[in-house]
Tab-separated table of C-alpha atoms and ligand atoms in Angstrom:
chain	number	residue	atom	x	y	z
L	1	MET	CA	-65.614	-160.343	65.822
L	2	HIS	CA	-68.214	-159.946	68.527
L	3	ILE	CA	-71.043	-162.397	68.444
L	4	GLN	CA	-72.669	-162.207	71.838
L	5	THR	CA	-73.821	-165.361	73.497
L	6	ALA	CA	-77.556	-165.508	74.063
L	7	LYS	CA	-76.937	-165.698	77.801
L	8	ALA	CA	-74.991	-162.465	77.947
L	9	ALA	CA	-77.625	-160.731	75.872
L	10	SER	CA	-80.552	-161.743	78.012
L	11	ASN	CA	-79.101	-160.282	81.185
L	12	GLY	CA	-80.127	-156.695	80.501
L	13	ALA	CA	-83.599	-155.211	80.518
L	14	ASP	CA	-85.288	-154.499	77.205
L	15	SER	CA	-82.697	-151.875	76.292
L	16	TRP	CA	-81.420	-154.393	73.738
L	17	ASP	CA	-84.779	-154.493	71.942
L	18	LEU	CA	-84.340	-153.015	68.472
L	19	SER	CA	-87.635	-154.180	66.986
L	20	ARG	CA	-88.878	-150.563	67.029
L	21	TYR	CA	-86.571	-150.055	64.027
L	22	ALA	CA	-89.040	-152.104	61.973
L	23	ALA	CA	-90.799	-148.758	61.396
L	24	ASP	CA	-87.831	-147.712	59.208
L	25	PHE	CA	-88.645	-150.485	56.718
L	26	PRO	CA	-91.663	-149.514	54.559
L	27	ILE	CA	-92.244	-153.028	53.214
L	28	LEU	CA	-92.800	-154.428	56.705
L	29	ALA	CA	-95.931	-152.326	57.228
L	30	GLN	CA	-97.958	-154.283	54.686
L	31	GLN	CA	-100.470	-157.071	55.065
L	32	VAL	CA	-99.992	-160.305	53.129
L	33	ARG	CA	-102.826	-162.774	52.687
L	34	GLY	CA	-104.914	-160.528	54.918
L	35	LYS	CA	-102.440	-160.792	57.803
L	36	PRO	CA	-99.663	-158.479	58.989
L	37	LEU	CA	-96.422	-159.502	57.297
L	38	VAL	CA	-94.007	-161.352	59.559
L	39	TYR	CA	-90.755	-161.497	57.647
L	40	LEU	CA	-88.437	-164.231	58.908
L	41	ASP	CA	-86.430	-164.949	55.749
L	42	ASN	CA	-83.573	-162.597	56.423
L	43	ALA	CA	-80.780	-165.065	55.692
L	44	ALA	CA	-82.064	-165.147	52.103
L	45	THR	CA	-82.299	-161.369	51.889
L	46	THR	CA	-83.057	-158.530	54.269
L	47	GLN	CA	-85.559	-155.727	53.764
L	48	LYS	CA	-84.355	-152.206	52.997
L	49	PRO	CA	-84.766	-149.185	55.247
L	50	ALA	CA	-86.229	-145.994	53.759
L	51	ALA	CA	-82.779	-144.365	54.000
L	52	VAL	CA	-81.310	-146.910	51.567
L	53	ILE	CA	-84.272	-146.712	49.172
L	54	ARG	CA	-84.044	-142.900	49.237
L	55	THR	CA	-80.303	-142.928	48.544
L	56	VAL	CA	-80.711	-145.184	45.521
L	57	SER	CA	-83.591	-143.182	44.078
L	58	GLU	CA	-81.795	-139.883	44.733
L	59	PHE	CA	-78.822	-141.216	42.817
L	60	TYR	CA	-80.997	-141.938	39.775
L	61	GLU	CA	-82.938	-138.692	40.135
L	62	GLN	CA	-79.980	-136.362	40.665
L	63	HIS	CA	-76.550	-137.847	40.031
L	64	ASN	CA	-76.825	-140.779	37.609
L	65	SER	CA	-73.780	-141.058	35.411
L	66	ASN	CA	-70.980	-143.511	34.730
L	67	VAL	CA	-67.953	-143.554	37.025
L	68	HIS	CA	-64.228	-143.052	36.479
L	69	ARG	CA	-64.562	-141.623	32.993
L	70	GLY	CA	-66.412	-138.353	32.546
L	71	VAL	CA	-65.027	-134.891	33.202
L	72	HIS	CA	-68.592	-133.618	33.400
L	73	LEU	CA	-70.118	-132.785	36.749
L	74	LEU	CA	-72.538	-135.695	37.037
L	75	SER	CA	-69.794	-138.214	36.364
L	76	GLN	CA	-67.606	-136.533	38.945
L	77	ARG	CA	-70.446	-136.712	41.467
L	78	ALA	CA	-71.216	-140.367	40.685
L	79	THR	CA	-67.516	-141.227	40.995
L	80	GLN	CA	-67.270	-139.390	44.293
L	81	LEU	CA	-70.345	-141.146	45.731
L	82	TYR	CA	-69.140	-144.539	44.502
L	83	GLU	CA	-65.685	-144.041	45.998
L	84	ASP	CA	-67.161	-142.607	49.223
L	85	SER	CA	-69.059	-145.856	49.522
L	86	ARG	CA	-65.868	-147.853	49.122
L	87	GLU	CA	-64.413	-145.835	51.999
L	88	LYS	CA	-67.523	-146.629	54.097
L	89	VAL	CA	-66.975	-150.342	53.467
L	90	ARG	CA	-63.291	-149.979	54.356
L	91	ALA	CA	-64.099	-148.282	57.639
L	92	PHE	CA	-66.894	-150.765	58.419
L	93	LEU	CA	-64.487	-153.704	58.050
L	94	ASN	CA	-61.499	-151.762	59.392
L	95	ALA	CA	-59.515	-152.685	56.284
L	96	ALA	CA	-56.142	-150.965	55.969
L	97	SER	CA	-56.890	-149.320	52.605
L	98	THR	CA	-59.645	-148.832	50.026
L	99	LYS	CA	-57.331	-150.711	47.621
L	100	GLU	CA	-58.438	-153.794	49.550
L	101	ILE	CA	-62.151	-153.281	48.839
L	102	VAL	CA	-63.385	-154.687	45.520
L	103	PHE	CA	-67.036	-154.254	44.573
L	104	THR	CA	-68.504	-157.431	43.105
L	105	ARG	CA	-72.007	-158.689	42.308
L	106	GLY	CA	-72.160	-160.349	45.711
L	107	THR	CA	-70.626	-163.069	47.855
L	108	THR	CA	-70.863	-165.602	45.046
L	109	GLU	CA	-68.915	-163.487	42.584
L	110	ALA	CA	-66.356	-162.544	45.245
L	111	ILE	CA	-65.600	-166.217	45.952
L	112	ASN	CA	-65.502	-167.046	42.243
L	113	LEU	CA	-63.091	-164.161	41.757
L	114	VAL	CA	-60.608	-165.618	44.247
L	115	ALA	CA	-61.113	-169.214	43.116
L	116	SER	CA	-60.434	-168.161	39.522
L	117	ALA	CA	-57.883	-165.378	39.778
L	118	TRP	CA	-55.860	-166.874	42.634
L	119	GLY	CA	-56.673	-170.569	42.246
L	120	ARG	CA	-56.032	-171.047	38.546
L	121	GLU	CA	-52.641	-169.330	38.740
L	122	THR	CA	-51.493	-170.941	41.972
L	123	LEU	CA	-52.927	-174.425	42.481
L	124	LYS	CA	-51.258	-177.512	41.074
L	125	PRO	CA	-51.614	-181.288	41.521
L	126	GLY	CA	-50.861	-182.283	45.111
L	127	ASP	CA	-52.178	-178.982	46.522
L	128	GLU	CA	-55.286	-179.013	48.668
L	129	VAL	CA	-58.192	-176.640	49.205
L	130	LEU	CA	-59.970	-177.131	52.511
L	131	ILE	CA	-63.650	-176.272	52.956
L	132	SER	CA	-66.251	-177.455	55.468
L	133	TRP	CA	-69.360	-179.602	55.354
L	134	MET	CA	-71.561	-176.628	56.194
L	135	GLU	CA	-70.636	-174.437	53.229
L	136	HIS	CA	-73.180	-172.746	50.997
L	137	HIS	CA	-72.899	-174.056	47.425
L	138	SER	CA	-71.192	-170.804	46.477
L	139	ASN	CA	-68.235	-171.764	48.665
L	140	ILE	CA	-68.146	-175.332	47.339
L	141	VAL	CA	-68.679	-175.274	43.598
L	142	PRO	CA	-66.100	-172.590	42.641
L	143	TRP	CA	-63.419	-174.581	44.509
L	144	GLN	CA	-64.557	-177.842	42.936
L	145	MET	CA	-64.289	-176.204	39.531
L	146	VAL	CA	-60.805	-174.822	40.111
L	147	CYS	CA	-59.613	-178.126	41.596
L	148	GLN	CA	-60.842	-179.916	38.470
L	149	GLN	CA	-59.008	-177.403	36.303
L	150	THR	CA	-55.712	-177.529	38.198
L	151	GLY	CA	-55.526	-181.082	39.550
L	152	ALA	CA	-55.639	-179.859	43.164
L	153	THR	CA	-57.706	-181.795	45.716
L	154	LEU	CA	-60.764	-180.576	47.627
L	155	LYS	CA	-60.878	-181.655	51.277
L	156	VAL	CA	-63.875	-181.254	53.572
L	157	ILE	CA	-63.928	-180.687	57.342
L	158	PRO	CA	-66.739	-182.812	58.838
L	159	ILE	CA	-69.342	-181.529	61.302
L	160	ASN	CA	-70.860	-183.140	64.392
L	161	ASP	CA	-74.522	-183.794	65.205
L	162	ALA	CA	-74.914	-180.301	66.654
L	163	GLY	CA	-73.701	-178.832	63.368
L	164	GLU	CA	-70.324	-177.729	64.728
L	165	LEU	CA	-67.003	-178.165	62.972
L	166	ASP	CA	-65.008	-181.204	64.039
L	167	LEU	CA	-61.898	-179.336	65.120
L	168	LYS	CA	-59.809	-182.476	65.624
L	169	ALA	CA	-60.569	-183.511	62.054
L	170	PHE	CA	-59.736	-179.974	60.923
L	171	GLU	CA	-56.281	-180.215	62.451
L	172	SER	CA	-55.618	-183.620	60.953
L	173	LEU	CA	-56.729	-182.418	57.500
L	174	LEU	CA	-54.458	-179.382	57.694
L	175	SER	CA	-50.951	-179.825	56.251
L	176	THR	CA	-48.383	-177.998	54.166
L	177	ARG	CA	-50.359	-179.259	51.151
L	178	THR	CA	-53.245	-177.005	52.241
L	179	LYS	CA	-53.060	-173.837	50.139
L	180	MET	CA	-56.463	-172.363	50.940
L	181	LEU	CA	-58.948	-172.672	53.773
L	182	ALA	CA	-62.291	-171.370	52.446
L	183	ILE	CA	-64.750	-171.329	55.303
L	184	THR	CA	-68.026	-169.765	56.234
L	185	ALA	CA	-68.121	-167.618	59.364
L	186	VAL	CA	-71.761	-168.486	60.044
L	187	SER	CA	-73.732	-171.333	58.463
L	188	ASN	CA	-76.875	-170.170	56.653
L	189	ALA	CA	-78.522	-173.579	57.080
L	190	LEU	CA	-77.617	-174.240	60.732
L	191	GLY	CA	-76.709	-170.891	62.274
L	192	THR	CA	-73.404	-172.284	63.574
L	193	VAL	CA	-70.777	-169.629	64.325
L	194	ASN	CA	-67.340	-170.989	63.472
L	195	PRO	CA	-64.276	-170.205	65.623
L	196	LEU	CA	-62.582	-168.060	62.987
L	197	PRO	CA	-59.600	-166.829	65.035
L	198	THR	CA	-58.477	-170.405	65.780
L	199	LEU	CA	-59.128	-171.606	62.235
L	200	ILE	CA	-57.240	-168.694	60.713
L	201	GLU	CA	-54.277	-169.012	63.046
L	202	LYS	CA	-53.910	-172.741	62.423
L	203	ALA	CA	-54.320	-172.393	58.655
L	204	HIS	CA	-51.711	-169.646	58.559
L	205	GLY	CA	-49.486	-171.915	60.626
L	206	VAL	CA	-49.172	-174.301	57.650
L	207	GLY	CA	-48.824	-171.438	55.170
L	208	ALA	CA	-52.388	-171.580	53.790
L	209	LEU	CA	-54.444	-168.533	52.860
L	210	VAL	CA	-57.892	-168.099	54.398
L	211	LEU	CA	-61.039	-166.918	52.636
L	212	VAL	CA	-63.960	-166.173	54.947
L	213	ASP	CA	-67.475	-166.414	53.523
L	214	GLY	CA	-68.924	-163.541	55.510
L	215	ALA	CA	-72.394	-163.556	53.902
L	216	GLN	CA	-74.094	-164.475	57.197
L	217	LEU	CA	-71.566	-162.780	59.484
L	218	ILE	CA	-71.363	-159.201	58.288
L	219	PRO	CA	-75.095	-158.437	58.911
L	220	HIS	CA	-74.939	-159.788	62.450
L	221	ALA	CA	-71.675	-158.746	64.101
L	222	ALA	CA	-68.937	-156.135	64.181
L	223	VAL	CA	-65.987	-157.380	62.153
L	224	ASP	CA	-62.411	-156.126	62.067
L	225	VAL	CA	-60.585	-157.805	59.199
L	226	GLN	CA	-57.184	-156.706	60.475
L	227	ALA	CA	-57.791	-158.230	63.902
L	228	LEU	CA	-59.234	-161.341	62.245
L	229	ASP	CA	-56.213	-161.510	59.923
L	230	CYS	CA	-58.147	-163.304	57.156
L	231	ASP	CA	-56.683	-163.005	53.660
L	232	PHE	CA	-60.054	-162.600	51.945
L	233	LEU	CA	-63.595	-161.949	53.107
L	234	ALA	CA	-66.713	-161.958	50.931
L	235	PHE	CA	-70.161	-160.566	51.667
L	236	SER	CA	-73.365	-159.417	49.952
L	237	SER	CA	-75.019	-156.031	50.304
L	238	HIS	CA	-78.550	-157.444	50.098
L	239	LYS	CA	-78.158	-159.402	53.328
L	240	LEU	CA	-76.997	-156.191	55.054
L	241	TYR	CA	-80.135	-154.110	54.290
L	242	GLY	CA	-78.564	-152.841	51.042
L	243	PRO	CA	-79.488	-153.320	47.375
L	244	THR	CA	-79.177	-156.611	45.504
L	245	GLY	CA	-76.574	-157.131	42.802
L	246	VAL	CA	-73.623	-155.758	44.724
L	247	GLY	CA	-71.224	-157.151	47.282
L	248	VAL	CA	-67.662	-156.933	48.423
L	249	LEU	CA	-64.446	-158.850	48.229
L	250	TYR	CA	-62.005	-157.725	50.889
L	251	GLY	CA	-58.459	-158.924	50.267
L	252	LYS	CA	-55.131	-158.029	51.821
L	253	GLU	CA	-53.410	-155.621	49.465
L	254	ALA	CA	-50.332	-157.780	48.831
L	255	GLY	CA	-52.496	-160.798	48.033
L	256	LEU	CA	-54.765	-158.892	45.661
L	257	HIS	CA	-51.746	-157.236	44.062
L	258	ALA	CA	-50.207	-160.622	43.292
L	259	MET	CA	-53.391	-161.899	41.629
L	260	ALA	CA	-54.096	-161.630	37.902
L	261	PRO	CA	-57.359	-159.931	36.888
L	262	TYR	CA	-60.570	-161.940	37.034
L	263	GLN	CA	-62.307	-160.413	34.028
L	264	GLY	CA	-61.021	-158.184	31.233
L	265	GLY	CA	-62.740	-155.049	29.976
L	266	GLY	CA	-63.146	-151.360	30.560
L	267	ASP	CA	-62.030	-149.681	33.781
L	268	MET	CA	-59.571	-152.459	34.713
L	269	ILE	CA	-56.830	-151.402	32.307
L	270	ARG	CA	-54.048	-148.827	32.253
L	271	THR	CA	-53.149	-149.187	28.560
L	272	VAL	CA	-54.409	-151.458	25.802
L	273	SER	CA	-52.852	-152.343	22.479
L	274	PHE	CA	-53.322	-155.495	20.418
L	275	GLU	CA	-49.877	-156.647	21.514
L	276	ARG	CA	-50.139	-155.979	25.210
L	277	THR	CA	-52.438	-154.692	27.948
L	278	THR	CA	-51.325	-153.295	31.272
L	279	TYR	CA	-53.709	-153.325	34.167
L	280	ALA	CA	-55.112	-150.636	36.409
L	281	ALA	CA	-54.051	-150.379	40.028
L	282	LEU	CA	-56.077	-151.902	42.860
L	283	PRO	CA	-58.965	-152.145	43.280
L	284	ASN	CA	-59.992	-151.213	39.700
L	285	LYS	CA	-57.997	-154.156	38.323
L	286	PHE	CA	-60.824	-156.381	39.570
L	287	GLU	CA	-63.742	-154.181	38.539
L	288	ALA	CA	-64.047	-154.671	34.788
L	289	GLY	CA	-66.969	-152.914	33.115
L	290	THR	CA	-69.539	-150.496	34.453
L	291	PRO	CA	-70.161	-151.511	38.045
L	292	ASN	CA	-73.435	-151.505	39.980
L	293	ILE	CA	-72.972	-147.841	40.830
L	294	ALA	CA	-76.328	-147.207	42.491
L	295	GLY	CA	-76.042	-150.520	44.316
L	296	ALA	CA	-72.637	-149.697	45.755
L	297	ILE	CA	-73.886	-146.280	46.857
L	298	GLY	CA	-76.941	-147.946	48.397
L	299	LEU	CA	-74.636	-150.321	50.261
L	300	GLY	CA	-72.861	-147.274	51.685
L	301	ALA	CA	-76.227	-145.984	52.925
L	302	ALA	CA	-76.969	-149.390	54.488
L	303	ILE	CA	-73.630	-149.274	56.290
L	304	ASP	CA	-74.462	-145.783	57.585
L	305	TYR	CA	-77.819	-147.126	58.763
L	306	VAL	CA	-76.529	-150.151	60.687
L	307	SER	CA	-73.582	-148.170	62.043
L	308	GLY	CA	-76.065	-145.658	63.440
L	309	ILE	CA	-77.686	-148.455	65.428
L	310	GLY	CA	-74.403	-150.207	66.212
L	311	MET	CA	-73.364	-153.697	65.176
L	312	ASN	CA	-72.883	-154.769	68.770
L	313	ALA	CA	-76.417	-153.679	69.631
L	314	ILE	CA	-77.697	-155.621	66.613
L	315	ALA	CA	-75.770	-158.741	67.667
L	316	GLN	CA	-77.117	-158.457	71.197
L	317	HIS	CA	-80.714	-157.970	70.083
L	318	GLU	CA	-80.608	-160.873	67.644
L	319	ALA	CA	-79.011	-163.133	70.266
L	320	ALA	CA	-81.896	-162.417	72.619
L	321	ILE	CA	-84.496	-163.133	69.913
L	322	LEU	CA	-82.608	-166.289	68.970
L	323	GLU	CA	-82.662	-167.475	72.563
L	324	TYR	CA	-86.390	-166.718	72.848
L	325	GLY	CA	-87.147	-168.323	69.469
L	326	THR	CA	-85.181	-171.451	70.324
L	327	ALA	CA	-87.123	-171.925	73.557
L	328	GLN	CA	-90.494	-171.257	71.911
L	329	LEU	CA	-89.879	-173.554	68.958
L	330	LEU	CA	-88.549	-176.385	71.109
L	331	ALA	CA	-91.865	-176.298	72.969
L	332	VAL	CA	-93.731	-177.128	69.723
L	333	PRO	CA	-94.598	-180.857	69.828
L	334	GLY	CA	-92.741	-182.915	67.232
L	335	LEU	CA	-90.312	-180.118	66.307
L	336	ARG	CA	-86.641	-180.962	65.925
L	337	MET	CA	-84.089	-178.197	65.653
L	338	ILE	CA	-81.433	-178.788	62.988
L	339	GLY	CA	-78.316	-176.952	64.143
L	340	THR	CA	-77.853	-176.879	67.883
L	341	ALA	CA	-74.329	-175.489	68.076
L	342	LYS	CA	-73.236	-173.762	71.269
L	343	ARG	CA	-72.508	-170.606	69.298
L	344	LYS	CA	-75.221	-169.663	66.844
L	345	ALA	CA	-76.346	-166.533	65.040
L	346	GLY	CA	-79.650	-165.578	63.514
L	347	VAL	CA	-80.939	-168.925	62.199
L	348	LEU	CA	-83.644	-171.303	63.464
L	349	SER	CA	-83.722	-174.339	61.162
L	350	PHE	CA	-86.137	-177.126	62.014
L	351	VAL	CA	-88.211	-180.083	60.874
L	352	LEU	CA	-91.660	-181.123	62.101
L	353	GLU	CA	-92.438	-184.781	62.510
L	354	GLY	CA	-94.661	-186.064	59.705
L	355	VAL	CA	-94.775	-182.784	57.732
L	356	HIS	CA	-92.626	-181.916	54.726
L	357	PRO	CA	-90.870	-178.557	55.195
L	358	HIS	CA	-92.457	-177.211	52.001
L	359	ASP	CA	-95.899	-177.823	53.518
L	360	ILE	CA	-94.800	-175.978	56.661
L	361	GLY	CA	-93.656	-173.029	54.548
L	362	THR	CA	-96.856	-172.968	52.512
L	363	ILE	CA	-99.169	-173.092	55.517
L	364	VAL	CA	-97.337	-170.505	57.632
L	365	ASP	CA	-97.344	-168.239	54.570
L	366	MET	CA	-101.164	-168.399	54.633
L	367	HIS	CA	-100.832	-166.775	58.058
L	368	GLY	CA	-98.547	-164.011	56.836
L	369	VAL	CA	-95.305	-165.603	58.034
L	370	ALA	CA	-92.458	-165.707	55.513
L	371	ILE	CA	-89.834	-168.380	56.154
L	372	ARG	CA	-87.636	-170.309	53.767
L	373	THR	CA	-87.933	-174.023	53.196
L	374	GLY	CA	-85.587	-176.243	51.222
L	375	HIS	CA	-81.946	-177.221	51.278
L	376	HIS	CA	-80.815	-173.592	51.565
L	377	CYS	CA	-78.118	-174.155	48.923
L	378	ALA	CA	-76.343	-176.390	51.416
L	379	GLN	CA	-77.216	-179.888	50.199
L	380	PRO	CA	-74.283	-181.577	52.007
L	381	VAL	CA	-75.739	-180.298	55.308
L	382	MET	CA	-79.083	-181.927	54.492
L	383	ASP	CA	-77.301	-185.180	53.575
L	384	ARG	CA	-75.351	-185.044	56.841
L	385	PHE	CA	-78.613	-184.847	58.823
L	386	ARG	CA	-80.367	-187.321	56.468
L	387	ILE	CA	-83.211	-184.944	55.697
L	388	PRO	CA	-84.333	-183.506	52.356
L	389	ALA	CA	-84.908	-179.992	53.626
L	390	THR	CA	-85.618	-177.828	56.649
L	391	ALA	CA	-87.941	-174.971	57.464
L	392	ARG	CA	-85.848	-171.968	58.414
L	393	ALA	CA	-86.707	-168.781	60.260
L	394	SER	CA	-83.876	-166.263	60.111
L	395	LEU	CA	-83.508	-163.017	62.014
L	396	ALA	CA	-82.651	-159.405	61.370
L	397	LEU	CA	-82.332	-156.304	63.527
L	398	TYR	CA	-86.099	-155.673	63.195
L	399	SER	CA	-87.093	-159.172	64.341
L	400	SER	CA	-89.184	-159.291	67.489
L	401	ARG	CA	-90.583	-161.707	70.037
L	402	ALA	CA	-93.971	-161.036	68.425
L	403	ASP	CA	-92.588	-162.384	65.118
L	404	ILE	CA	-91.578	-165.596	66.875
L	405	ASP	CA	-95.003	-165.820	68.546
L	406	ALA	CA	-96.684	-165.423	65.144
L	407	LEU	CA	-94.516	-168.215	63.737
L	408	VAL	CA	-95.373	-170.511	66.645
L	409	ARG	CA	-99.103	-169.743	66.208
L	410	ALA	CA	-98.833	-170.504	62.488
L	411	LEU	CA	-97.028	-173.775	63.273
L	412	SER	CA	-99.957	-174.811	65.453
L	413	LYS	CA	-102.165	-174.429	62.330
L	414	VAL	CA	-99.743	-176.714	60.484
L	415	LYS	CA	-100.241	-179.280	63.230
L	416	GLU	CA	-104.020	-178.888	62.914
L	417	VAL	CA	-103.912	-179.544	59.155
L	418	PHE	CA	-101.603	-182.547	59.493
L	419	GLY	CA	-103.207	-183.902	62.636
W	18	7TS	N1	-72.624	-167.842	51.518
W	18	7TS	C1	-73.558	-167.968	52.477
W	18	7TS	C2	-73.161	-168.446	53.825
W	18	7TS	C3	-74.879	-167.634	52.182
W	18	7TS	O1	-75.794	-167.753	53.136
W	18	7TS	C4	-75.217	-167.189	50.876
W	18	7TS	C5	-76.636	-166.896	50.492
W	18	7TS	C6	-74.191	-167.045	49.947
W	18	7TS	C7	-72.916	-167.393	50.306
W	18	7TS	C8	-74.437	-166.527	48.566
W	18	7TS	O2	-74.762	-165.186	48.611
W	18	7TS	P1	-75.198	-164.395	47.302
W	18	7TS	O3	-75.647	-163.073	47.811
W	18	7TS	O4	-73.997	-164.317	46.430
W	18	7TS	O5	-76.297	-165.202	46.671
W	18	7TS	N2	-77.591	-167.543	51.285
W	18	7TS	C9	-78.911	-167.661	51.021
W	18	7TS	C10	-79.807	-168.276	51.885
W	18	7TS	O6	-79.507	-168.765	52.969
W	18	7TS	N3	-81.039	-168.241	51.335
W	18	7TS	O7	-80.954	-167.620	50.156
W	18	7TS	C11	-79.639	-167.252	49.941
């Protein structure tokens, strides 16, 4: 995993600047509320480059058919494109085999798949599942549910005032009772980058499996799942410039092989009779029903797109914009940054003295600036910082210094309104 530090990124000239790629994203050319759109809500979802939009519409115009079933030409083409996309995901993550790449609806479904298929079969009273205080609800609730069902216990790694994991507490929470460490790579609410290699090594040391919530990692850094040695990794296509409604569960082959299916239905079976069903091989065992074919193919196009630019270049560019944005926002009177970890990626979460975050969001929107306000599906983080919500600007490869300047200008209007 290569997340550059902001310092390293700022050393070069403007060769890191990727904001020219904004021209590849048709939606970004529009005006909203009479102002040029400044889109800074990329942690919620990213915009789509023309290449991805074209791929999806070409699929429907030329190849649309169901996969893995027809002998007719269109079905063969659709199957080929769908499986080519799986290979693109495999190569992108450097997984050992396409058997390890399961298409899901997104990060949320990928985590639910593991919590259900692995957790329900494996966990028993006395076992522990370890998560962190900075998890998105989708990496909290599925584990809570499976712990309730099995009698296992959910443990939570605390965070410090900067929004970093308390590593001492992590080590003291870890024991042979720990069966799963389910942890985000990057916090969507704080931007904190967690030290995955250390966490994974220590969790493996007590015999626990590790699931990485990669929703906010995969769009921002090059990832090699074999080097990382995680057991599972989940991410969503729509945060990686691809279509919504599709995502990926990576799992080590042996682990996936040992798991029972998540859902039953077509495409996940080998044979069915009323007495007994045998299941398809990996990865089809976990892909019951007609999948999001166009979505998966669109994800492949998104991977081609970002690979063409280079994930390291993207990480470097975003680190430079993050550094610039941090400095600019901290100069706004009354602004407090929520999430000041030493290692951060892509997220600027903040509160303004005397102004509710929703009012910030509404007023900057009047100036064409799209940010997210709220608890960001991470209510425990808000509780930890004793705030109801934050305003959050989040970056993508097309983000620019001009976007940050527009946000800062819009924030000065917020100050004008609220005195
Ligand atoms: N995990 C993290 C760390 C996330 O940031 C999100 C979505 C998810 C899981 C769930 O992803 P999904 O694609 O299955 O919904 N995060 C956000 C966000 O920050 N604003 O909107 C969605």
